[in-house]
Short mmCIF file of C-alpha atoms and ligand atoms in Angstrom, two decimals:
data_model
loop_
_atom_site.label_atom_id
_atom_site.label_comp_id
_atom_site.label_asym_id
_atom_site.label_seq_id
_atom_site.Cartn_x
_atom_site.Cartn_y
_atom_site.Cartn_z
CA MET A 1 109.88 94.52 66.78
CA ASN A 2 111.53 91.50 65.76
CA ASN A 3 110.31 88.61 66.60
CA ILE A 4 113.00 86.28 68.23
CA LEU A 5 110.52 83.28 67.41
CA GLU A 6 107.60 82.47 65.04
CA ILE A 7 105.62 79.34 65.72
CA LYS A 8 103.70 79.09 61.86
CA ASP A 9 100.34 76.28 61.95
CA LEU A 10 102.59 74.43 64.65
CA CYS A 11 100.28 70.88 65.57
CA LYS A 12 101.22 68.26 68.34
CA THR A 13 99.39 65.08 69.10
CA TYR A 14 100.38 62.05 71.05
CA TYR A 15 99.69 58.81 70.29
CA THR A 16 99.73 56.83 73.34
CA LYS A 17 98.22 52.87 72.95
CA LEU A 18 95.01 53.73 74.47
CA GLY A 19 94.36 56.44 71.81
CA CYS A 20 95.59 59.44 70.05
CA VAL A 21 95.49 62.63 72.00
CA GLU A 22 95.16 65.75 69.80
CA ALA A 23 96.95 68.72 71.84
CA LEU A 24 98.10 71.45 70.25
CA ARG A 25 95.90 72.14 66.58
CA ASN A 26 97.20 75.38 64.37
CA ILE A 27 99.13 77.41 66.88
CA ASN A 28 100.42 81.25 65.02
CA LEU A 29 102.18 83.13 67.45
CA ASN A 30 105.46 86.10 67.16
CA ILE A 31 107.33 85.83 70.05
CA HIS A 32 109.43 89.72 70.44
CA ASP A 33 112.14 90.14 71.35
CA GLY A 34 112.59 91.53 75.21
CA GLU A 35 108.72 90.73 75.72
CA ILE A 36 107.48 89.06 78.40
CA ILE A 37 104.25 86.92 76.97
CA GLY A 38 101.29 84.98 78.85
CA ILE A 39 99.74 82.51 77.82
CA ILE A 40 96.71 81.67 79.33
CA GLY A 41 94.13 79.22 79.03
CA ASN A 42 91.80 75.93 80.81
CA SER A 43 94.06 73.23 82.38
CA GLY A 44 95.00 70.50 79.20
CA CYS A 45 94.72 72.64 76.18
CA GLY A 46 97.81 72.33 76.24
CA LYS A 47 100.18 75.01 77.36
CA SER A 48 102.82 72.60 79.23
CA THR A 49 102.74 70.60 75.47
CA LEU A 50 103.88 74.27 73.43
CA LEU A 51 106.39 75.30 76.13
CA SER A 52 108.53 71.66 75.71
CA ILE A 53 108.30 71.92 72.05
CA LEU A 54 109.16 75.80 71.98
CA ALA A 55 112.25 74.50 74.41
CA LYS A 56 113.57 71.48 71.69
CA LEU A 57 112.36 68.75 75.09
CA ASP A 58 109.83 67.48 71.91
CA GLU A 59 108.67 67.64 68.44
CA GLY A 60 105.76 69.41 67.42
CA THR A 61 103.60 66.48 64.21
CA SER A 62 103.72 69.28 61.78
CA GLY A 63 103.95 72.76 61.28
CA ASP A 64 107.03 75.06 62.07
CA ILE A 65 109.35 77.10 64.51
CA LYS A 66 111.77 79.87 62.76
CA SER A 67 114.31 81.86 65.22
CA GLU A 68 116.44 84.95 63.99
CA LYS A 69 118.92 82.52 65.75
CA LYS A 70 119.24 78.47 65.15
CA ASP A 71 121.18 77.37 68.22
CA TYR A 72 118.59 79.86 70.64
CA VAL A 73 119.69 78.42 74.05
CA VAL A 74 115.79 77.99 75.59
CA GLY A 75 115.93 78.29 79.91
CA TYR A 76 113.68 76.14 80.96
CA MET A 77 111.70 76.32 83.96
CA LEU A 78 109.54 73.42 84.64
CA GLN A 79 106.03 73.42 86.57
CA ASN A 80 107.24 71.82 90.17
CA ASP A 81 111.02 71.97 89.50
CA ALA A 82 112.23 71.73 92.39
CA LEU A 83 115.67 72.08 94.13
CA PHE A 84 117.28 69.26 95.54
CA PRO A 85 118.19 69.64 98.96
CA TRP A 86 121.29 67.53 99.09
CA LEU A 87 123.05 70.96 96.77
CA THR A 88 124.44 73.49 98.46
CA ILE A 89 122.77 76.67 96.27
CA LEU A 90 125.58 77.28 95.54
CA ASP A 91 125.84 74.20 92.77
CA ASN A 92 121.74 74.24 92.46
CA ALA A 93 122.16 76.94 90.87
CA THR A 94 125.02 76.06 89.00
CA LEU A 95 123.02 72.24 88.36
CA GLY A 96 122.07 73.56 84.47
CA LEU A 97 125.32 74.31 82.90
CA LYS A 98 126.44 71.55 84.86
CA ILE A 99 124.45 69.26 82.59
CA LYS A 100 124.98 71.50 79.42
CA ASN A 101 128.65 70.46 80.53
CA ILE A 102 129.73 74.44 80.59
CA LYS A 103 130.21 74.93 84.14
CA THR A 104 133.21 77.06 83.28
CA LYS A 105 134.85 79.81 86.22
CA GLU A 106 133.27 82.57 83.90
CA ASN A 107 130.31 80.72 84.55
CA ILE A 108 129.86 79.63 88.17
CA GLU A 109 131.11 83.53 88.87
CA TYR A 110 128.55 84.50 86.28
CA THR A 111 125.82 82.60 88.73
CA LYS A 112 127.46 84.20 91.96
CA GLN A 113 127.31 87.44 90.89
CA LEU A 114 123.35 86.73 89.39
CA LEU A 115 123.41 84.97 93.86
CA GLU A 116 124.89 88.16 94.61
CA THR A 117 123.11 90.34 93.05
CA TYR A 118 118.88 88.52 94.14
CA GLY A 119 120.14 89.03 97.47
CA LEU A 120 121.49 84.81 98.46
CA LYS A 121 124.57 85.96 98.56
CA ASP A 122 124.36 84.58 102.33
CA PHE A 123 123.05 81.04 101.57
CA MET A 124 125.18 80.13 98.68
CA TYR A 125 126.98 77.18 100.89
CA LYS A 126 123.83 76.50 102.84
CA TYR A 127 121.50 74.12 101.98
CA PRO A 128 117.51 74.40 100.27
CA ASN A 129 115.87 72.94 103.96
CA SER A 130 117.12 77.33 104.96
CA LEU A 131 115.72 79.02 101.82
CA SER A 132 111.84 80.25 102.44
CA GLY A 133 109.76 78.91 99.15
CA GLY A 134 110.45 82.77 97.22
CA MET A 135 114.00 82.70 98.10
CA LYS A 136 113.87 79.06 96.48
CA GLN A 137 111.95 80.18 93.42
CA ARG A 138 114.77 82.70 93.10
CA VAL A 139 116.64 80.00 93.08
CA ALA A 140 115.08 78.22 90.82
CA LEU A 141 115.12 80.82 88.24
CA ILE A 142 119.43 81.78 89.14
CA ARG A 143 119.51 78.55 87.76
CA THR A 144 117.63 79.16 84.74
CA LEU A 145 119.67 82.56 84.27
CA ALA A 146 122.84 81.10 84.76
CA ILE A 147 123.04 79.03 80.90
CA LYS A 148 122.38 82.91 79.63
CA PRO A 149 118.80 82.06 77.85
CA ASP A 150 118.57 83.57 74.55
CA ILE A 151 114.61 82.91 75.91
CA LEU A 152 112.78 82.35 79.24
CA LEU A 153 110.15 79.47 79.62
CA LEU A 154 108.44 79.66 82.98
CA ASP A 155 105.55 77.29 83.59
CA GLU A 156 103.88 78.42 85.99
CA PRO A 157 106.19 79.31 87.97
CA PHE A 158 104.08 80.51 91.04
CA SER A 159 100.98 77.55 91.22
CA LYS A 160 102.90 75.89 94.38
CA LEU A 161 103.38 79.84 96.36
CA ASP A 162 101.26 80.96 98.96
CA LEU A 163 99.15 83.87 97.80
CA ILE A 164 101.35 86.12 99.85
CA THR A 165 105.29 85.02 98.50
CA ARG A 166 103.37 84.59 95.27
CA LEU A 167 103.17 88.70 94.46
CA ASP A 168 106.51 89.08 96.43
CA ILE A 169 108.31 87.04 94.30
CA SER A 170 106.23 88.22 91.21
CA ASP A 171 107.54 91.29 92.05
CA ASP A 172 111.21 89.93 91.63
CA VAL A 173 111.15 87.80 89.23
CA TYR A 174 109.63 90.47 87.28
CA LYS A 175 112.60 93.24 88.40
CA MET A 176 114.76 90.18 87.64
CA ILE A 177 113.50 89.18 83.71
CA LYS A 178 113.70 92.87 83.07
CA GLN A 179 116.97 93.73 84.62
CA GLU A 180 118.33 91.00 82.75
CA LYS A 181 115.94 91.75 79.75
CA LYS A 182 115.25 88.36 79.36
CA THR A 183 112.41 87.88 76.24
CA THR A 184 109.87 85.63 78.52
CA ILE A 185 106.95 83.35 77.82
CA ILE A 186 105.38 82.61 80.69
CA ILE A 187 102.19 80.27 81.96
CA SER A 188 99.52 80.99 84.20
CA HIS A 189 95.55 79.89 85.67
CA ASP A 190 96.02 83.57 87.48
CA ILE A 191 94.29 86.34 85.58
CA GLY A 192 95.43 88.85 87.91
CA GLU A 193 98.97 87.79 87.52
CA CYS A 194 99.17 88.08 83.90
CA VAL A 195 97.62 91.46 83.28
CA SER A 196 100.27 92.23 85.92
CA LEU A 197 103.29 90.67 85.29
CA CYS A 198 103.07 91.08 81.34
CA ASP A 199 103.50 92.65 77.27
CA ARG A 200 100.81 90.95 76.94
CA VAL A 201 98.79 88.25 76.89
CA ALA A 202 97.37 85.30 74.47
CA ILE A 203 94.63 83.12 75.47
CA MET A 204 94.59 79.11 74.18
CA THR A 205 91.14 77.81 73.45
CA LYS A 206 90.32 74.43 75.20
CA ARG A 207 92.26 71.51 73.82
CA PRO A 208 93.35 70.61 71.05
CA GLY A 209 94.99 74.01 72.31
CA THR A 210 94.68 76.98 69.59
CA ILE A 211 95.21 80.80 69.71
CA LYS A 212 92.06 82.35 70.42
CA LYS A 213 93.20 85.62 70.73
CA ILE A 214 96.22 88.18 72.19
CA TYR A 215 96.09 91.91 73.76
CA ASP A 216 98.32 94.20 74.43
CA ILE A 217 98.15 94.94 78.20
CA ASN A 218 98.73 98.66 78.05
CA LEU A 219 99.35 99.64 81.66
CA LEU A 220 101.50 102.78 82.99
CA ASN A 221 104.44 102.47 86.13
CA LYS A 222 104.29 98.64 85.22
CA ASP A 223 107.71 98.58 87.80
CA ILE A 224 106.20 97.04 90.67
CA PRO A 225 103.34 94.22 89.13
CA SER A 226 101.81 93.81 92.56
CA LYS A 227 101.49 97.81 92.43
CA VAL A 228 99.53 97.65 89.10
CA ARG A 229 96.98 95.80 90.69
CA THR A 230 95.51 98.99 91.95
CA ASP A 231 96.04 100.37 88.84
CA GLU A 232 92.23 101.38 86.93
CA LYS A 233 92.96 99.59 83.92
CA PHE A 234 93.99 96.68 85.58
CA TYR A 235 90.48 94.99 86.17
CA TYR A 236 89.59 96.56 82.96
CA TYR A 237 92.21 94.38 81.20
CA TYR A 238 91.69 91.20 84.24
CA ASP A 239 86.51 91.53 82.99
CA LEU A 240 88.45 91.79 79.13
CA LEU A 241 90.80 88.25 80.12
CA TRP A 242 87.59 86.30 81.56
CA LYS A 243 85.64 87.35 79.33
CA GLU A 244 87.48 85.60 76.37
CA ILE A 245 88.20 82.39 78.66
CA ASP A 246 86.97 79.09 77.56
CA LYS A 247 84.59 78.07 81.14
N1 ATP B 301 103.08 62.49 77.41
C1 ATP B 301 101.81 63.20 77.10
N2 ATP B 301 101.08 61.52 76.52
C2 ATP B 301 100.27 61.90 75.87
N3 ATP B 301 98.96 62.84 76.54
C3 ATP B 301 99.74 63.33 76.91
C4 ATP B 301 100.99 64.15 76.88
N4 ATP B 301 101.48 64.62 77.68
C5 ATP B 301 100.82 65.95 77.35
N5 ATP B 301 99.23 65.89 76.86
C6 ATP B 301 97.80 65.49 77.28
O1 ATP B 301 98.06 66.50 76.22
C7 ATP B 301 97.21 67.13 76.61
C8 ATP B 301 97.96 68.85 76.76
O2 ATP B 301 98.74 68.60 77.79
P1 ATP B 301 99.26 69.45 77.98
O3 ATP B 301 100.15 69.15 79.65
O4 ATP B 301 100.20 70.83 77.61
O5 ATP B 301 98.47 70.61 78.90
P2 ATP B 301 98.73 72.11 80.29
O6 ATP B 301 97.41 73.06 78.95
O7 ATP B 301 99.69 72.25 80.23
O8 ATP B 301 97.65 71.46 81.70
P3 ATP B 301 97.30 72.34 82.76
O9 ATP B 301 97.08 73.50 82.64
O10 ATP B 301 97.01 70.59 83.15
O11 ATP B 301 99.13 72.27 83.00
C9 ATP B 301 96.75 67.43 77.98
O12 ATP B 301 95.44 66.38 77.58
C10 ATP B 301 97.35 65.78 77.99
O13 ATP B 301 96.33 64.47 79.08
MG1 MG B 302 100.57 72.63 81.70
#
């Protein structure tokens, strides 16, 4: 198994006027090429901090992140990532391209293709208020995919959605990630979501966050995450993770 990223002894301390906050302590984690890895842990344990460092938006205080591709492209979907209501769906979906200054004809065409493949063709020139929550989420993911990232970082992508939409959209998102063959790191508070979507799940300790344990999730018929919940081993993994998470 090739590693797309190797995180070695990554530490992060925030220094503020009120003092310092040690967010991450000696994070060691390899991200395998093509996998979906979940990261789960208490609120405030440093999950978003870790992703923002992997996305190169912030830097660790010490430690190292190695990648076989020096300038790996990251698609980062933030916690509460929203569409801009005054932009059409196509303009929202190509926003990342615009920001990166790569809004070429070819890349716009690729984005249109993604919108078409994932059921949004008829909405390209409409505005976000004509979309359901699940559809908006799909557009946000397409915006992230449009820049052709080597690795996708999803920070609680479903936390704003109601349970039914959440199950529905996680099936869609799973399909999209697997079809587009993207290595993905997904942060979630939801154990069931991690078990049903991920190939591996890493558990973080309370702050300062460290990687406490990593589990391989071996379930049959993983093509449709919402159906995985009926697999008898689903609850075995659910329990395993639940017991391990710091309360
Ligand atoms: N820019 C910052 N300046 C100072 N402290 C910060 C900053 N960003 C995060 N922190 C602190 O670092 C710790 C980790 O925060 P982080 O947002 O990474 O946690 P999280 O695991 O993503 O939490 P949640 O599950 O609630 O999203 C918290 O104690 C937080 O208050
Ligand atoms: Mg967070």
